[in-house]
Coordinates of C-alpha atoms in Angstrom, one line a residue:
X1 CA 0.0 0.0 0.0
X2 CA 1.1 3.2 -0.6
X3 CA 1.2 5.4 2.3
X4 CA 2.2 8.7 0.7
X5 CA 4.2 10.4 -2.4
X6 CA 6.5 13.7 -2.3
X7 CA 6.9 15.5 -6.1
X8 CA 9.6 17.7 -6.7
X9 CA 9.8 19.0 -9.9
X10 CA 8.0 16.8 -12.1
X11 CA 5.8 18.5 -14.7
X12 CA 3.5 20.8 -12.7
X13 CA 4.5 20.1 -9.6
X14 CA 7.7 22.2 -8.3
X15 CA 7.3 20.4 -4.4
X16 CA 4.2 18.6 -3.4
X17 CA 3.5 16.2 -0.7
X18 CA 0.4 14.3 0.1
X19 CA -0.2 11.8 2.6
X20 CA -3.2 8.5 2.0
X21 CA -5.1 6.8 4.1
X22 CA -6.3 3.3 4.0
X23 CA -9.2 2.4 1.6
X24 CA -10.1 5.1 -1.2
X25 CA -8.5 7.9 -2.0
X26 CA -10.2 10.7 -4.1
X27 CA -7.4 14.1 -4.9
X28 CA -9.9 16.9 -6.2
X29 CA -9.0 20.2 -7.4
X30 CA -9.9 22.6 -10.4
X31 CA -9.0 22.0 -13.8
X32 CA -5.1 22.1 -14.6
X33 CA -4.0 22.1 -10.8
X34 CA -1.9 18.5 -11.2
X35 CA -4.7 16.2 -10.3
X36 CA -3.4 13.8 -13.5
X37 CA 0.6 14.6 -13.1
X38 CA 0.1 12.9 -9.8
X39 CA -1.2 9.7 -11.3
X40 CA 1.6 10.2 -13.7
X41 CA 4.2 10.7 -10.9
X42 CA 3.2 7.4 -9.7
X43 CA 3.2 5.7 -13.2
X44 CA 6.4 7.2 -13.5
X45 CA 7.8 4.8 -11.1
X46 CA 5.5 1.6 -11.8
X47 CA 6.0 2.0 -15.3
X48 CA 8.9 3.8 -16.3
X49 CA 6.8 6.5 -18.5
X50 CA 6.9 8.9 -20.0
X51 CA 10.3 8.9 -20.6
X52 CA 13.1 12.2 -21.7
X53 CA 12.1 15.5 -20.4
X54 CA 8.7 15.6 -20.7
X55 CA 8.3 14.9 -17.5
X56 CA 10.6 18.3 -15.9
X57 CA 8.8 20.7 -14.7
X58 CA 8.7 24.6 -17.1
X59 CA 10.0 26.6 -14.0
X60 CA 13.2 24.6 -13.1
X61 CA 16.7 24.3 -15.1
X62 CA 17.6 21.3 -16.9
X63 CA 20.7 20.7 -14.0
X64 CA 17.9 20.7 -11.3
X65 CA 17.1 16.6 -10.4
X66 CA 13.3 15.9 -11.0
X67 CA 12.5 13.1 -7.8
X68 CA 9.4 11.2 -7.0
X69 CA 9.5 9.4 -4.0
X70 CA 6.6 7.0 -2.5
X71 CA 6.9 5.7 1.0
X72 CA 5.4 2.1 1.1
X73 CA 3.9 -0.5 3.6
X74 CA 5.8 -3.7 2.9
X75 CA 3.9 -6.6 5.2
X76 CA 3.6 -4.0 8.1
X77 CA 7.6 -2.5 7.4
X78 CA 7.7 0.7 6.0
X79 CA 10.2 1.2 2.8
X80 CA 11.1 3.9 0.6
X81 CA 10.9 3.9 -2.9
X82 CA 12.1 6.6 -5.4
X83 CA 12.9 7.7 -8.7
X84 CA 15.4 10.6 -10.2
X85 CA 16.0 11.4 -13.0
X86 CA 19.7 13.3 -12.9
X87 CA 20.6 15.2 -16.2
X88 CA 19.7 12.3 -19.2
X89 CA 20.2 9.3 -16.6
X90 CA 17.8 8.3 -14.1
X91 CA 17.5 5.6 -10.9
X92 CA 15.9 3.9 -8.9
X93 CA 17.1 5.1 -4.7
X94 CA 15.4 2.5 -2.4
X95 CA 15.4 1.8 1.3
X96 CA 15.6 -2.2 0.4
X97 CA 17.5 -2.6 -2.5
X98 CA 19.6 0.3 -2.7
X99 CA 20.0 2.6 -5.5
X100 CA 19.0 0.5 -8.7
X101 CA 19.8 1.3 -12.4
X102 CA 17.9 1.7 -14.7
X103 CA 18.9 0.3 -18.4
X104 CA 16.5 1.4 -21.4
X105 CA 13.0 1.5 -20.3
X106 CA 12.4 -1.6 -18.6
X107 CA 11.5 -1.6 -14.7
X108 CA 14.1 -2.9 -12.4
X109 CA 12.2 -6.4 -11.0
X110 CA 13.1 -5.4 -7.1
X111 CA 10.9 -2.4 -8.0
X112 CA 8.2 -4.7 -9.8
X113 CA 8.4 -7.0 -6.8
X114 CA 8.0 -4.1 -3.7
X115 CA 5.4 -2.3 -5.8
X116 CA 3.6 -5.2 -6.6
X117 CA 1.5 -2.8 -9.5
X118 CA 0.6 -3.0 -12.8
X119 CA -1.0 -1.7 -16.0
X120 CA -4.4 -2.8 -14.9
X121 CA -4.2 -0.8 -11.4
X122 CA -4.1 2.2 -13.4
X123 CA -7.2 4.1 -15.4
X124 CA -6.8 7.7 -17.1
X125 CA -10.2 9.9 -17.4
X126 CA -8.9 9.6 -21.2
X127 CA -8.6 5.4 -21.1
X128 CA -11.4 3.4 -22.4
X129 CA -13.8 1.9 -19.9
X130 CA -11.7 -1.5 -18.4
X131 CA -12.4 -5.0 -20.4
X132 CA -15.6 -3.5 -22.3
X133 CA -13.7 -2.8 -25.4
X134 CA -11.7 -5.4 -25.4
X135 CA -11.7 -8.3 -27.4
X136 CA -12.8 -11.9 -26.1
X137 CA -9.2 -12.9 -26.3
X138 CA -7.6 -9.7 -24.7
X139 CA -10.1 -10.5 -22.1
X140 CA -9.7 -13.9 -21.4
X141 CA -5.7 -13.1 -21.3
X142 CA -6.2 -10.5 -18.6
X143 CA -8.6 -12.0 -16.5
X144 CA -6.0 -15.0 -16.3
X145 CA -3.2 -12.4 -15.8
X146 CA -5.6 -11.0 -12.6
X147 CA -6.4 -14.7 -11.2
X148 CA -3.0 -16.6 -12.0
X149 CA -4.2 -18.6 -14.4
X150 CA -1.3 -17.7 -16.3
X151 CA 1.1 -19.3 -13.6
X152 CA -0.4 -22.4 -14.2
X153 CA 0.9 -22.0 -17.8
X154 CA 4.0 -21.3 -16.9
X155 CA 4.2 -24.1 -14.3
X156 CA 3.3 -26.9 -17.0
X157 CA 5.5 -25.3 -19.7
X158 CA 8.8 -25.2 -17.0
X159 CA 7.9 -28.7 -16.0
X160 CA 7.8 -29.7 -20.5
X161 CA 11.1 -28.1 -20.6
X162 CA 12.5 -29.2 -17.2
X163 CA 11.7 -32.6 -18.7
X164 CA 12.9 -32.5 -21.8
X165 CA 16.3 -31.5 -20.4
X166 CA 17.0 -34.1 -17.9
X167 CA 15.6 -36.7 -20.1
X168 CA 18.0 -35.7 -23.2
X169 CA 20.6 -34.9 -19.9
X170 CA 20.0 -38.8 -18.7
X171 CA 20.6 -40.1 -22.5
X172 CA 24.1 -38.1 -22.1
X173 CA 25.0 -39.5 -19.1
X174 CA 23.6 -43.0 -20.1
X175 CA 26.1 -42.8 -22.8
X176 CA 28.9 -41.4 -21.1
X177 CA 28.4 -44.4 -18.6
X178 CA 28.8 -46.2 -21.9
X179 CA 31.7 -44.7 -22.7
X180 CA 33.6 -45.2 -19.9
X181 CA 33.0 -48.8 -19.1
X182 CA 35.0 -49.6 -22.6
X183 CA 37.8 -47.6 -21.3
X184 CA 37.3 -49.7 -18.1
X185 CA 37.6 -53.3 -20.5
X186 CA 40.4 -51.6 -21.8
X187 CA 42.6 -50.9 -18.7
X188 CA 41.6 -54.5 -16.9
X189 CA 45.1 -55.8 -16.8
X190 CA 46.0 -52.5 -14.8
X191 CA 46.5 -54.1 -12.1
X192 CA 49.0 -56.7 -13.1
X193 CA 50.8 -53.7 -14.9
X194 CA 50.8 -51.8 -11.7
X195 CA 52.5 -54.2 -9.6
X196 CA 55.3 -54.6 -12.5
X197 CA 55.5 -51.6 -12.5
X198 CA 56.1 -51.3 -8.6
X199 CA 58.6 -54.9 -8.9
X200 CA 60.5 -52.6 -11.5
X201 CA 60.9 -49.1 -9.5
X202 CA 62.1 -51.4 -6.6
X203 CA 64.8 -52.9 -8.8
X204 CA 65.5 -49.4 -9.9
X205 CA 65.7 -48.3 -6.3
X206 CA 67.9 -51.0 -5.5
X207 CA 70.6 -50.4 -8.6
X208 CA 70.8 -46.8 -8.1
X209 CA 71.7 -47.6 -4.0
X210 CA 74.8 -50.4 -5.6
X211 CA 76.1 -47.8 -8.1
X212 CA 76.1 -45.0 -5.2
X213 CA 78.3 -47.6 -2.8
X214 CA 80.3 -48.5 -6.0
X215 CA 80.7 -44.6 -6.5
X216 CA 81.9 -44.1 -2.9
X217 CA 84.6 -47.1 -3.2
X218 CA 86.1 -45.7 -6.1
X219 CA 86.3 -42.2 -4.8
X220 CA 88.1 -43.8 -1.4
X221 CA 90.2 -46.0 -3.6
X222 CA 91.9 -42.6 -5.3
X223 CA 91.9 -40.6 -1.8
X224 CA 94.1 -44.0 -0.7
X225 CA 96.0 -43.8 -3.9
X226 CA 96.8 -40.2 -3.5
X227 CA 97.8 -40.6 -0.1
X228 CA 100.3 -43.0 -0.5
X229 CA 102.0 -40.7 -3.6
X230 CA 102.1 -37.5 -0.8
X231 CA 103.5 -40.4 1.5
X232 CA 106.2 -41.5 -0.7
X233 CA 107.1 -37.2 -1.5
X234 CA 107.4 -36.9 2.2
X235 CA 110.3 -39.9 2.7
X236 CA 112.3 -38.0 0.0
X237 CA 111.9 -34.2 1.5
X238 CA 113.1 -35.4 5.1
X239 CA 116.6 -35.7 4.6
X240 CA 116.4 -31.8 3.5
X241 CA 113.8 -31.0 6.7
X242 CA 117.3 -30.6 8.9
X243 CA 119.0 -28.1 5.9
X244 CA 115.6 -26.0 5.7
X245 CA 115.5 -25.5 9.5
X246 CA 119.4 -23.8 9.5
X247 CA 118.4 -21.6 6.2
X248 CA 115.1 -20.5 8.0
X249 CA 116.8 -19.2 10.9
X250 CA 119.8 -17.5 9.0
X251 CA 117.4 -15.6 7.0
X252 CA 115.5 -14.7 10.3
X253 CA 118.6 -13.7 11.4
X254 CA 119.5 -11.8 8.3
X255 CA 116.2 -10.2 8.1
X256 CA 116.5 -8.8 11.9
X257 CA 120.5 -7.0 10.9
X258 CA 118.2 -5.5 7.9
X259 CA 115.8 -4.1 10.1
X260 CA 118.6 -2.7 12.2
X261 CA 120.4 -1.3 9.6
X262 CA 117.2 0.1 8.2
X263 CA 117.2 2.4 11.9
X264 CA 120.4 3.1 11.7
X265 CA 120.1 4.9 8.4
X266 CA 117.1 6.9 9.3
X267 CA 118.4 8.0 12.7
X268 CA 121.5 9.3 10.3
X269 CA 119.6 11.0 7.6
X270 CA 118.1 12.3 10.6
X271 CA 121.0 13.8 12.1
X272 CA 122.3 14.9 8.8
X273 CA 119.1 17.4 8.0
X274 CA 119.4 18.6 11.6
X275 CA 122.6 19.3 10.8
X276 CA 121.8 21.1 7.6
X277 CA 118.6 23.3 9.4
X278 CA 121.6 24.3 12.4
X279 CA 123.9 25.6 9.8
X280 CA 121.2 27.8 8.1
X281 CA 119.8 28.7 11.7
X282 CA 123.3 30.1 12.3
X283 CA 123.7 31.9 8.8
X284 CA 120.2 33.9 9.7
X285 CA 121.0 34.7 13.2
X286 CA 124.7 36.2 11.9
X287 CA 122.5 38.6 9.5
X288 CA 119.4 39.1 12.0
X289 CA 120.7 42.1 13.9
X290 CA 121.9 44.5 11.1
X291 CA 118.7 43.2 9.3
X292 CA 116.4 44.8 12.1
X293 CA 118.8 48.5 11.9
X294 CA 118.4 48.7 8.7
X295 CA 114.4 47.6 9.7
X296 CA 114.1 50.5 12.0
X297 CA 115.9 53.3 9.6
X298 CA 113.5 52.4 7.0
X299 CA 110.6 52.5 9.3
X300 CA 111.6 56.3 10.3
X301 CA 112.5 57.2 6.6
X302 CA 109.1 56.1 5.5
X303 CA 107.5 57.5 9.0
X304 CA 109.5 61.1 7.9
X305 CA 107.9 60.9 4.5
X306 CA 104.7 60.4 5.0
X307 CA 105.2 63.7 7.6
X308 CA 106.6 65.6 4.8
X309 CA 103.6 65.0 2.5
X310 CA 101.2 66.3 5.0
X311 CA 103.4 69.2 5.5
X312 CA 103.4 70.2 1.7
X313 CA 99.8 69.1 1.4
X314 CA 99.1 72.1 4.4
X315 CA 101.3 74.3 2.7
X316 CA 100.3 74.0 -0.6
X317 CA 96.7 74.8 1.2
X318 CA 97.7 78.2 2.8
X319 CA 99.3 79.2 -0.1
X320 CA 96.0 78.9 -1.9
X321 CA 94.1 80.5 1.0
X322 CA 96.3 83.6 0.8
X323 CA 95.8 84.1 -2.7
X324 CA 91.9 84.5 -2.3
X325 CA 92.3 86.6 1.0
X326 CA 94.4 89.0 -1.2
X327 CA 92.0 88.8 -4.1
X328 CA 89.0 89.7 -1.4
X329 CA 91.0 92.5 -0.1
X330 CA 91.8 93.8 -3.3
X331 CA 87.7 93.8 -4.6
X332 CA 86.7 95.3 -0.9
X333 CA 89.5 98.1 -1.8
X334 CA 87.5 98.3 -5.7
X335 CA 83.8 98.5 -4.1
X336 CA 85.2 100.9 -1.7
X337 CA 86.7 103.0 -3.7
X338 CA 83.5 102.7 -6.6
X339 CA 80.9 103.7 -3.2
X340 CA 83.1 106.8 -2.7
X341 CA 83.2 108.0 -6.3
X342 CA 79.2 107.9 -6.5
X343 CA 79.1 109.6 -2.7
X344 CA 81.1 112.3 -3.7
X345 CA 79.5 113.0 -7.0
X346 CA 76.0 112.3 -5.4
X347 CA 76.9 114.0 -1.7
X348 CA 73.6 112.0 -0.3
X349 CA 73.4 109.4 2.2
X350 CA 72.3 106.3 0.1
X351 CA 70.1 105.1 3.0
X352 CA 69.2 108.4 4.4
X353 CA 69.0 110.5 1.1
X354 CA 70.7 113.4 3.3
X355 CA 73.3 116.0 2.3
X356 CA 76.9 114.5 3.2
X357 CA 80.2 116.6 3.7
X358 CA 83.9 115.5 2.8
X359 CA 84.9 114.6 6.3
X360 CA 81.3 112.2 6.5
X361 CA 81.7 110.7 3.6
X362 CA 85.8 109.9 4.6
X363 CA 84.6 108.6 7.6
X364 CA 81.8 106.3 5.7
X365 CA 84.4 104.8 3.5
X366 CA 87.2 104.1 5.3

């Protein structure tokens, strides 16, 4: 049974929700208000129709995701059950079963099964009246589709076919059985092959073990042969065994006078450069003390130098400082001289515009 439906954008419907109850439902409303896009909501999901975007509703963009979702009564357990249609694909979200593919148009069968709906639960205002204008036959066929005569059908044909295949199955194994009890004729004397066969590895076994010991005689046979030719090189080197002793100790002997002499020369090489650095020690020290005189004059030479460079350098520095005082003096001596001229020809006070005598304007440019 279903227990109610949510919409969201599916043909008229942007979001609707609506609850049933038990028993008959009747949805009224005026004309155009998605009385009939409910029913096709719902045959959406039974029926997989329509199909493409017919079904999206004007108002909402083609990226928006057009869902119908039915909430069910199962045997007394509630489930979920809805459909989306994503884009161009669509599927099939359920509580039970997961989210199911859809591939083509056909119905998923978990969503057959839960919904347990079909084309005859469902009559359009625009559907002619149910069964009257059918055909005897079309009639016949639905009223065993709604009874279950049609199982019975499909029982008897299963049980033809289940038939014919183990009967032609029981002619295969029959022959097979066949089959294999010639290959059984054939391999009778397996038995006395088989213990041959066993009589044989065992006398195999047994050869392999001989040539092994036979191996391991011959090897000890060479170690013995070999042993008595290092015996026989021994008798003739121990006659010499009292010569090699002597030689071995005179050339230990020998070797410890090298290493002696070896010393000896290195403590005289050593004594020979010590020598050699004394004698240039010596040479230096003779020439160290009028080296550091002749040190000390150069350091006050250079020392007197560098004091006659700043002298000239503060000479050179007055003398140019005494040339501009004497160029100053010389152009105050000018301007004074120019200021009396144009006093005395003017005899007024350039600040003052007064009448000046000799002795004023003396005293004014002095």
């Amino acid at each position: 049974m279903i227990k109610s439906i949510s919409i969201e954008n599916f043909q008229s419907h942007k979001s609707t929700a609506m609850d049933f109850c038990p028993g008959l439902n009747v949805i009224a409303g005026a004309s155009d208000s998605g009385k009939s896009s409910v029913l096709r909501a719902m045959a959406w999901i039974i029926k997989n129709r329509p199909s493409g975007d017919a079904i999206r509703n004007w108002n909402c963009k083609k990226t928006d995701v057009v869902t119908v979702e039915m909430i069910l009564d199962d045997n007394g357990k509630e489930e979920t059950l809805s459909k989306e249609r994503i884009g161009a694909s669509t599927r099939y979200p359920s509580s039970k079963f997961g989210t199911l593919a859809v591939v083509g148009r056909d119905v998923p069968d978990e969503v057959t099964q839960l919904l347990n709906l079909s084309d005859f639960n469902f009559q359009t205002q625009h559907d002619a009246y149910f069964l009257l204008n059918d055909s005897p036959g079309s009639v016949a066929k639905t009223l065993n589709d709604l009874v279950g005569l049609s199982i019975i059908d499909t029982i008897f044909k299963n049980i033809n076919s289940k038939s014919m295949f183990l009967k032609r199955q029981s002619e295969e194994n029959q022959t097979m059985i066949d089959k294999l009890q010639g290959e059984i004729n054939r391999y009778q004397d397996l038995e006395k092959f088989g213990k041959e066969l066993i009589e044989a590895e065992n006398l195999s076994e047994s050869l392999e073990k001989k040539k092994d010991d036979l191996t391991g005689i011959v090897t000890l046979l060479n170690s013995t042969n070999d042993t008595r030719n290092d015996l026989e090189k021994a008798k003739k080197i121990l006659p010499a065994e009292k010569d090699l002793t002597t030689l071995k100790k005179k050339n230990e002997k020998l070797n410890q006078i090298t290493g002696e002499h070896y010393r000896l020369s290195n403590i005289i090489t050593s004594v020979n450069e010590s020598k050699s650095k004394l004698k240039e020690e010596s040479e230096w020290l003779a020439v160290e003390k009028p080296y550091l005189e002749l040190r000390s004059q150069f350091d006050k030479q250079k020392n007197l130098q560098s004091k006659q460079l700043s002298l000239s350098k503060i000479i050179e520095s007055y003398s140019g400082n005494k040339y501009l005082e004497q160029n100053a003096i010389n152009k105050t001596e000018a301007l004074k001289l120019e200021l009396r001229t144009k006093i005395e020809a003017n005899k007024i006070c350039p600040t003052c515009f007064r009448p000046l005598d000799k002795k004023t304007i003396e005293r004014m440019t002095q």
